[in-house]
């Protein structure tokens, strides 16, 4: 079974590691951009999302004719122009496995949304766009063209598409990738090449036209889900530009289809976004660690554009004014929180951490 947090670097493995942990903040963005160029040499854009400070960790481990890597970073949009194979001698494919967060890859005229345990295949010679949300964490395997391409039934139909890692060839491939990542540093080169051949054969099988779940820019038979929509909303909750149309575009579905997904909540998408923002504002107002922020600053932190709208919606949802929450005794506040319905779906993490934590 795939572990959601598997980035463990052993001291006895010859790894190249880049981390922003000790890099001063003014230099961090440029440092991380340089680190990502080891992963994507054709990189043309690195754009942080959600107003987060740039942070990340990249581990690259030599393997057979290419390498394997794990990358964990803050939410960002990456774009690449496509590689000139004659430029540095490398010519091949990137196999990307989603370990945590949500990823959206646009490549070869197709778009696929990767979730935990799902994989996409991209051609390093072609342009790409990769958007990662919710602290994305991926494995990237560089596979040589001369080994993989002859095995692909339809190379043009295999790139920019996605497969699941829960069953069939996808499950076998996922298991082999995870085992190989842990052991490849201690494997002899001949063994690495044999395993590389096995990975390429499984990739060809998993990404064959009969196996892929993605067709014509849509996620094929996998329909957009309410938890996936909520996960995207959670990742963008603090951005005042978040809209219903944006959520629908991310899920590659119509606005009407999106509203139908939210019917089971009893409110629409816009209502859900507002309720979640009010919930987070209430938590922040009740937390003494945030008393240095004014009510206006709290409201703006969670995506509200004006104070009057925030006050009106807060009172309608919580039954009290924002300033009253700050004056409440802890016992009364706890009773009120227990009586308030939770509107989250899934194990979402808080997007903001109090000072000192």
Short mmCIF file of C-alpha atoms in Angstrom, two decimals:
data_model
loop_
_atom_site.label_atom_id
_atom_site.label_comp_id
_atom_site.label_asym_id
_atom_site.label_seq_id
_atom_site.Cartn_x
_atom_site.Cartn_y
_atom_site.Cartn_z
CA UNK A 1 0.00 0.00 0.00
CA UNK A 2 1.30 3.44 -0.93
CA UNK A 3 2.22 5.59 2.06
CA UNK A 4 1.17 9.22 1.70
CA UNK A 5 4.39 10.51 3.24
CA UNK A 6 7.26 8.41 1.89
CA UNK A 7 10.02 10.98 1.42
CA UNK A 8 12.70 9.32 3.53
CA UNK A 9 16.32 9.84 2.48
CA UNK A 10 18.79 7.29 3.84
CA UNK A 11 22.32 8.36 4.62
CA UNK A 12 23.79 5.36 2.77
CA UNK A 13 22.24 6.29 -0.59
CA UNK A 14 23.97 8.61 -3.06
CA UNK A 15 21.18 11.17 -3.31
CA UNK A 16 21.26 14.72 -4.58
CA UNK A 17 19.10 16.79 -2.23
CA UNK A 18 17.82 20.36 -2.50
CA UNK A 19 15.81 21.89 0.34
CA UNK A 20 14.64 25.42 1.11
CA UNK A 21 14.77 24.84 4.88
CA UNK A 22 17.90 26.92 5.49
CA UNK A 23 17.60 29.31 2.53
CA UNK A 24 16.82 32.96 3.47
CA UNK A 25 13.35 33.95 2.29
CA UNK A 26 14.52 36.66 -0.17
CA UNK A 27 16.63 34.03 -1.99
CA UNK A 28 14.26 31.09 -1.63
CA UNK A 29 12.21 31.49 -4.82
CA UNK A 30 15.27 31.71 -7.08
CA UNK A 31 16.96 28.82 -5.26
CA UNK A 32 13.91 26.59 -5.67
CA UNK A 33 13.54 27.53 -9.32
CA UNK A 34 17.12 26.37 -9.87
CA UNK A 35 16.46 23.13 -8.00
CA UNK A 36 13.40 22.37 -10.14
CA UNK A 37 15.47 22.80 -13.30
CA UNK A 38 17.30 19.61 -12.31
CA UNK A 39 13.90 17.94 -12.52
CA UNK A 40 12.61 19.84 -15.58
CA UNK A 41 15.56 21.38 -17.51
CA UNK A 42 13.14 23.06 -19.95
CA UNK A 43 11.34 24.89 -17.14
CA UNK A 44 10.05 28.32 -18.18
CA UNK A 45 7.73 29.28 -15.29
CA UNK A 46 7.43 28.63 -11.56
CA UNK A 47 4.49 30.54 -10.07
CA UNK A 48 3.62 30.17 -6.37
CA UNK A 49 -0.13 29.86 -5.71
CA UNK A 50 -2.40 30.84 -2.81
CA UNK A 51 0.03 33.48 -1.59
CA UNK A 52 2.11 30.82 0.17
CA UNK A 53 5.81 31.30 0.92
CA UNK A 54 7.93 29.14 -1.37
CA UNK A 55 9.21 25.98 0.25
CA UNK A 56 10.23 22.59 -1.06
CA UNK A 57 12.45 19.54 -0.93
CA UNK A 58 13.77 17.64 -3.95
CA UNK A 59 15.64 14.32 -3.87
CA UNK A 60 17.16 12.87 -7.05
CA UNK A 61 18.53 9.34 -7.06
CA UNK A 62 20.46 7.89 -10.01
CA UNK A 63 18.79 4.86 -11.57
CA UNK A 64 19.75 2.82 -14.66
CA UNK A 65 19.77 5.11 -17.75
CA UNK A 66 17.95 7.94 -16.00
CA UNK A 67 16.98 8.78 -12.43
CA UNK A 68 14.18 8.66 -9.92
CA UNK A 69 13.13 11.62 -7.79
CA UNK A 70 10.72 12.77 -5.10
CA UNK A 71 9.58 16.38 -4.94
CA UNK A 72 7.51 18.01 -2.23
CA UNK A 73 6.73 21.73 -2.45
CA UNK A 74 4.25 24.49 -1.76
CA UNK A 75 1.36 24.99 -4.18
CA UNK A 76 2.67 26.16 -7.54
CA UNK A 77 2.20 26.25 -11.29
CA UNK A 78 5.09 24.92 -13.40
CA UNK A 79 5.47 25.20 -17.16
CA UNK A 80 8.07 23.86 -19.58
CA UNK A 81 8.79 24.51 -23.25
CA UNK A 82 9.81 20.97 -24.19
CA UNK A 83 13.35 19.63 -24.44
CA UNK A 84 15.69 19.66 -27.40
CA UNK A 85 17.01 16.10 -27.21
CA UNK A 86 20.12 17.07 -29.16
CA UNK A 87 20.95 19.70 -26.57
CA UNK A 88 22.09 17.48 -23.70
CA UNK A 89 21.79 13.94 -25.02
CA UNK A 90 18.69 13.07 -23.00
CA UNK A 91 15.61 11.83 -24.79
CA UNK A 92 12.74 10.19 -22.97
CA UNK A 93 9.58 10.28 -20.89
CA UNK A 94 8.63 11.36 -17.38
CA UNK A 95 6.40 9.07 -15.34
CA UNK A 96 4.80 11.09 -12.52
CA UNK A 97 3.17 9.48 -9.47
CA UNK A 98 1.00 11.58 -7.12
CA UNK A 99 1.84 10.78 -3.48
CA UNK A 100 0.05 13.68 -1.79
CA UNK A 101 -2.02 16.68 -2.77
CA UNK A 102 -3.69 17.25 -6.11
CA UNK A 103 -1.97 17.64 -9.48
CA UNK A 104 -3.24 18.82 -12.84
CA UNK A 105 -1.10 18.15 -15.91
CA UNK A 106 -1.79 19.69 -19.32
CA UNK A 107 0.24 17.99 -22.04
CA UNK A 108 -0.13 17.00 -25.70
CA UNK A 109 -3.53 18.69 -25.89
CA UNK A 110 -4.93 16.75 -22.92
CA UNK A 111 -5.57 17.52 -19.26
CA UNK A 112 -5.62 15.06 -16.38
CA UNK A 113 -6.20 15.62 -12.65
CA UNK A 114 -3.98 13.38 -10.56
CA UNK A 115 -4.99 12.32 -7.09
CA UNK A 116 -3.27 10.07 -4.54
CA UNK A 117 -1.84 6.94 -6.22
CA UNK A 118 -2.53 8.07 -9.80
CA UNK A 119 0.09 8.43 -12.53
CA UNK A 120 0.64 10.38 -15.74
CA UNK A 121 3.16 9.97 -18.56
CA UNK A 122 4.68 12.98 -20.35
CA UNK A 123 7.08 13.28 -23.27
CA UNK A 124 10.11 15.38 -22.26
CA UNK A 125 10.33 16.76 -25.80
CA UNK A 126 6.90 18.43 -25.60
CA UNK A 127 5.65 21.48 -23.64
CA UNK A 128 3.79 20.88 -20.40
CA UNK A 129 1.95 22.67 -17.61
CA UNK A 130 1.75 21.20 -14.11
CA UNK A 131 -0.37 22.72 -11.33
CA UNK A 132 0.04 21.30 -7.83
CA UNK A 133 -2.19 22.12 -4.85
CA UNK A 134 -2.35 21.22 -1.16
CA UNK A 135 1.44 20.73 -0.63
CA UNK A 136 1.88 18.51 -3.69
CA UNK A 137 4.27 15.57 -3.36
CA UNK A 138 5.21 13.52 -6.42
CA UNK A 139 7.65 10.91 -7.64
CA UNK A 140 9.12 11.53 -11.09
CA UNK A 141 10.81 8.70 -13.00
CA UNK A 142 12.91 9.53 -16.05
CA UNK A 143 12.54 6.69 -18.56
CA UNK A 144 14.65 6.52 -21.76
CA UNK A 145 12.85 6.76 -25.08
CA UNK A 146 14.85 3.97 -26.73
CA UNK A 147 13.61 1.54 -24.07
CA UNK A 148 10.01 2.68 -23.53
CA UNK A 149 8.76 3.92 -26.90
CA UNK A 150 9.11 0.61 -28.80
CA UNK A 151 6.91 -0.99 -26.12
CA UNK A 152 4.10 1.58 -26.37
CA UNK A 153 1.22 0.47 -28.60
CA UNK A 154 0.27 4.07 -29.40
CA UNK A 155 2.85 6.57 -28.05
CA UNK A 156 0.78 9.63 -29.02
CA UNK A 157 -2.25 8.28 -27.12
CA UNK A 158 -0.25 7.35 -24.02
CA UNK A 159 1.06 10.80 -23.07
CA UNK A 160 -0.90 13.41 -21.16
CA UNK A 161 -3.23 10.72 -19.87
CA UNK A 162 -3.62 9.10 -16.45
CA UNK A 163 -3.97 5.70 -14.85
CA UNK A 164 -5.09 4.56 -11.43
CA UNK A 165 -2.79 2.68 -9.08
CA UNK A 166 -5.53 0.70 -7.35
CA UNK A 167 -5.96 -2.28 -9.65
CA UNK A 168 -4.61 -4.13 -12.67
CA UNK A 169 -1.36 -3.10 -14.34
CA UNK A 170 -1.48 0.25 -12.53
CA UNK A 171 -1.37 -1.47 -9.13
CA UNK A 172 1.58 -3.63 -10.22
CA UNK A 173 3.42 -0.58 -11.54
CA UNK A 174 2.76 1.38 -8.35
CA UNK A 175 4.10 -1.44 -6.19
CA UNK A 176 7.24 -1.78 -8.31
CA UNK A 177 7.92 1.97 -8.24
CA UNK A 178 7.64 2.17 -4.46
CA UNK A 179 9.87 -0.85 -3.88
CA UNK A 180 12.44 0.32 -6.42
CA UNK A 181 12.56 3.81 -4.92
CA UNK A 182 13.48 2.38 -1.53
CA UNK A 183 16.09 -0.04 -2.86
CA UNK A 184 17.56 1.45 -6.04
CA UNK A 185 20.50 3.10 -4.27
CA UNK A 186 21.83 -0.28 -3.17
CA UNK A 187 21.19 -2.15 -6.44
CA UNK A 188 23.98 -3.00 -8.88
CA UNK A 189 23.74 -1.32 -12.30
CA UNK A 190 22.85 -4.51 -14.21
CA UNK A 191 19.97 -5.10 -11.78
CA UNK A 192 18.84 -1.48 -12.16
CA UNK A 193 18.66 -1.92 -15.93
CA UNK A 194 16.60 -5.10 -15.62
CA UNK A 195 14.18 -3.34 -13.26
CA UNK A 196 14.04 -0.36 -15.62
CA UNK A 197 12.98 -2.75 -18.39
CA UNK A 198 10.27 -4.16 -16.11
CA UNK A 199 9.02 -0.66 -15.25
CA UNK A 200 8.86 0.27 -18.94
CA UNK A 201 6.95 -2.90 -19.81
CA UNK A 202 4.41 -2.22 -17.06
CA UNK A 203 4.11 1.41 -18.18
CA UNK A 204 3.39 0.23 -21.73
CA UNK A 205 0.76 -2.17 -20.44
CA UNK A 206 -0.83 0.30 -18.01
CA UNK A 207 -0.90 3.15 -20.57
CA UNK A 208 -2.19 1.06 -23.45
CA UNK A 209 -5.33 2.42 -25.18
CA UNK A 210 -7.46 -0.23 -23.47
CA UNK A 211 -6.23 0.71 -19.97
CA UNK A 212 -6.10 4.48 -19.79
CA UNK A 213 -8.97 6.28 -18.07
CA UNK A 214 -8.56 9.61 -19.85
CA UNK A 215 -9.98 10.52 -23.27
CA UNK A 216 -10.12 13.85 -25.14
CA UNK A 217 -9.11 16.16 -22.32
CA UNK A 218 -11.55 14.64 -19.78
CA UNK A 219 -10.98 12.17 -17.01
CA UNK A 220 -12.79 9.46 -18.96
CA UNK A 221 -14.94 7.18 -16.86
CA UNK A 222 -13.79 8.77 -13.61
CA UNK A 223 -16.39 11.38 -12.77
CA UNK A 224 -15.75 14.52 -10.77
CA UNK A 225 -16.54 13.93 -7.10
CA UNK A 226 -17.70 16.05 -4.18
CA UNK A 227 -14.57 15.32 -2.07
CA UNK A 228 -12.37 16.36 -5.00
CA UNK A 229 -14.32 19.59 -5.43
CA UNK A 230 -14.07 20.30 -1.70
CA UNK A 231 -10.34 19.57 -1.71
CA UNK A 232 -9.82 22.18 -4.41
CA UNK A 233 -11.99 24.70 -2.57
CA UNK A 234 -10.00 24.12 0.64
CA UNK A 235 -6.74 24.79 -1.17
CA UNK A 236 -8.06 28.10 -2.56
CA UNK A 237 -10.22 29.24 0.36
CA UNK A 238 -8.04 32.22 1.23
CA UNK A 239 -8.02 33.62 -2.30
CA UNK A 240 -10.85 36.18 -2.79
CA UNK A 241 -10.81 35.39 -6.53
CA UNK A 242 -12.08 31.84 -5.95
CA UNK A 243 -15.29 31.36 -7.94
CA UNK A 244 -17.76 28.63 -8.86
CA UNK A 245 -16.59 28.79 -12.48
CA UNK A 246 -12.98 28.26 -11.38
CA UNK A 247 -13.90 25.12 -9.43
CA UNK A 248 -15.86 23.77 -12.40
CA UNK A 249 -12.94 24.45 -14.74
CA UNK A 250 -10.54 22.65 -12.40
CA UNK A 251 -12.79 19.57 -12.37
CA UNK A 252 -13.35 19.76 -16.15
CA UNK A 253 -17.11 19.75 -15.66
CA UNK A 254 -19.96 22.16 -16.29
CA UNK A 255 -21.20 24.56 -13.64
CA UNK A 256 -24.53 22.71 -13.63
CA UNK A 257 -22.77 19.38 -12.97
CA UNK A 258 -20.81 20.97 -10.14
CA UNK A 259 -23.98 22.32 -8.51
CA UNK A 260 -25.51 18.84 -8.75
CA UNK A 261 -22.53 17.43 -6.82
CA UNK A 262 -23.28 19.83 -3.97
CA UNK A 263 -26.99 18.99 -3.76
CA UNK A 264 -26.30 16.50 -0.96
CA UNK A 265 -24.89 19.32 1.20
CA UNK A 266 -28.15 21.25 0.97
CA UNK A 267 -26.41 24.40 -0.29
CA UNK A 268 -24.81 25.53 -3.53
CA UNK A 269 -21.12 25.84 -4.30
CA UNK A 270 -20.97 29.55 -3.48
CA UNK A 271 -22.80 28.89 -0.21
CA UNK A 272 -20.32 26.15 0.66
CA UNK A 273 -17.36 28.45 0.03
CA UNK A 274 -18.90 31.16 2.22
CA UNK A 275 -19.68 28.71 5.06
CA UNK A 276 -16.17 27.29 5.06
CA UNK A 277 -14.67 30.77 5.15
CA UNK A 278 -16.91 31.77 8.07
CA UNK A 279 -15.93 28.57 9.92
CA UNK A 280 -12.24 29.37 9.57
CA UNK A 281 -12.77 32.99 10.59
CA UNK A 282 -14.67 31.87 13.69
CA UNK A 283 -11.84 29.52 14.66
CA UNK A 284 -9.27 32.27 14.23
CA UNK A 285 -11.31 34.81 16.20
CA UNK A 286 -11.73 32.32 19.05
CA UNK A 287 -8.02 31.48 19.17
CA UNK A 288 -5.99 33.75 21.52
CA UNK A 289 -2.95 33.21 19.30
CA UNK A 290 -4.58 35.44 16.67
CA UNK A 291 -5.71 38.33 18.92
CA UNK A 292 -3.07 40.56 17.36
CA UNK A 293 -5.14 40.54 14.15
CA UNK A 294 -8.13 42.84 13.80
CA UNK A 295 -11.51 41.45 12.76
CA UNK A 296 -11.02 43.05 9.35
CA UNK A 297 -7.65 41.33 8.93
CA UNK A 298 -9.16 37.97 9.87
CA UNK A 299 -11.95 38.45 7.33
CA UNK A 300 -9.51 39.40 4.57
CA UNK A 301 -7.26 36.45 5.46
CA UNK A 302 -10.08 34.09 4.53
CA UNK A 303 -11.05 35.66 1.23
CA UNK A 304 -13.70 38.24 2.14
CA UNK A 305 -13.45 41.47 0.17
CA UNK A 306 -15.42 43.80 2.47
CA UNK A 307 -16.24 43.88 6.17
CA UNK A 308 -19.99 44.49 5.87
CA UNK A 309 -20.54 41.30 3.86
CA UNK A 310 -18.41 39.37 6.32
CA UNK A 311 -20.30 40.70 9.37
CA UNK A 312 -23.69 39.93 7.83
CA UNK A 313 -22.78 36.37 6.83
CA UNK A 314 -20.99 35.69 10.11
CA UNK A 315 -24.03 36.67 12.19
CA UNK A 316 -26.38 34.67 9.93
CA UNK A 317 -24.25 31.53 10.28
CA UNK A 318 -23.01 31.78 13.87
CA UNK A 319 -25.84 33.71 15.52
CA UNK A 320 -23.47 36.29 17.02
CA UNK A 321 -21.31 39.14 15.80
CA UNK A 322 -17.57 38.49 15.24
CA UNK A 323 -16.57 40.73 18.15
CA UNK A 324 -18.77 38.68 20.51
CA UNK A 325 -16.82 35.51 19.68
CA UNK A 326 -13.65 37.19 20.87
CA UNK A 327 -15.30 38.18 24.16
CA UNK A 328 -16.78 34.74 24.91
CA UNK A 329 -15.45 32.68 27.79
CA UNK A 330 -13.73 29.42 26.72
CA UNK A 331 -16.55 27.22 28.13
CA UNK A 332 -19.28 29.12 26.30
CA UNK A 333 -17.21 29.10 23.14
CA UNK A 334 -16.76 25.33 23.34
CA UNK A 335 -20.51 24.81 23.73
CA UNK A 336 -21.14 26.97 20.68
CA UNK A 337 -18.54 25.09 18.60
CA UNK A 338 -20.04 21.73 19.57
CA UNK A 339 -23.45 22.96 18.46
CA UNK A 340 -22.14 24.19 15.10
CA UNK A 341 -22.38 21.79 12.19
CA UNK A 342 -19.08 20.89 10.53
CA UNK A 343 -19.01 21.57 6.81
CA UNK A 344 -15.71 19.94 5.91
CA UNK A 345 -15.43 16.76 3.88
CA UNK A 346 -12.26 14.75 4.36
CA UNK A 347 -9.13 15.28 6.46
CA UNK A 348 -8.29 18.83 5.43
CA UNK A 349 -5.42 20.54 7.18
CA UNK A 350 -5.61 24.16 8.39
CA UNK A 351 -4.14 26.52 5.82
CA UNK A 352 -2.77 28.97 8.38
CA UNK A 353 -0.54 28.29 11.37
CA UNK A 354 -0.52 30.55 14.46
CA UNK A 355 2.73 32.40 15.18
CA UNK A 356 5.24 30.39 17.15
CA UNK A 357 4.04 26.96 15.92
#
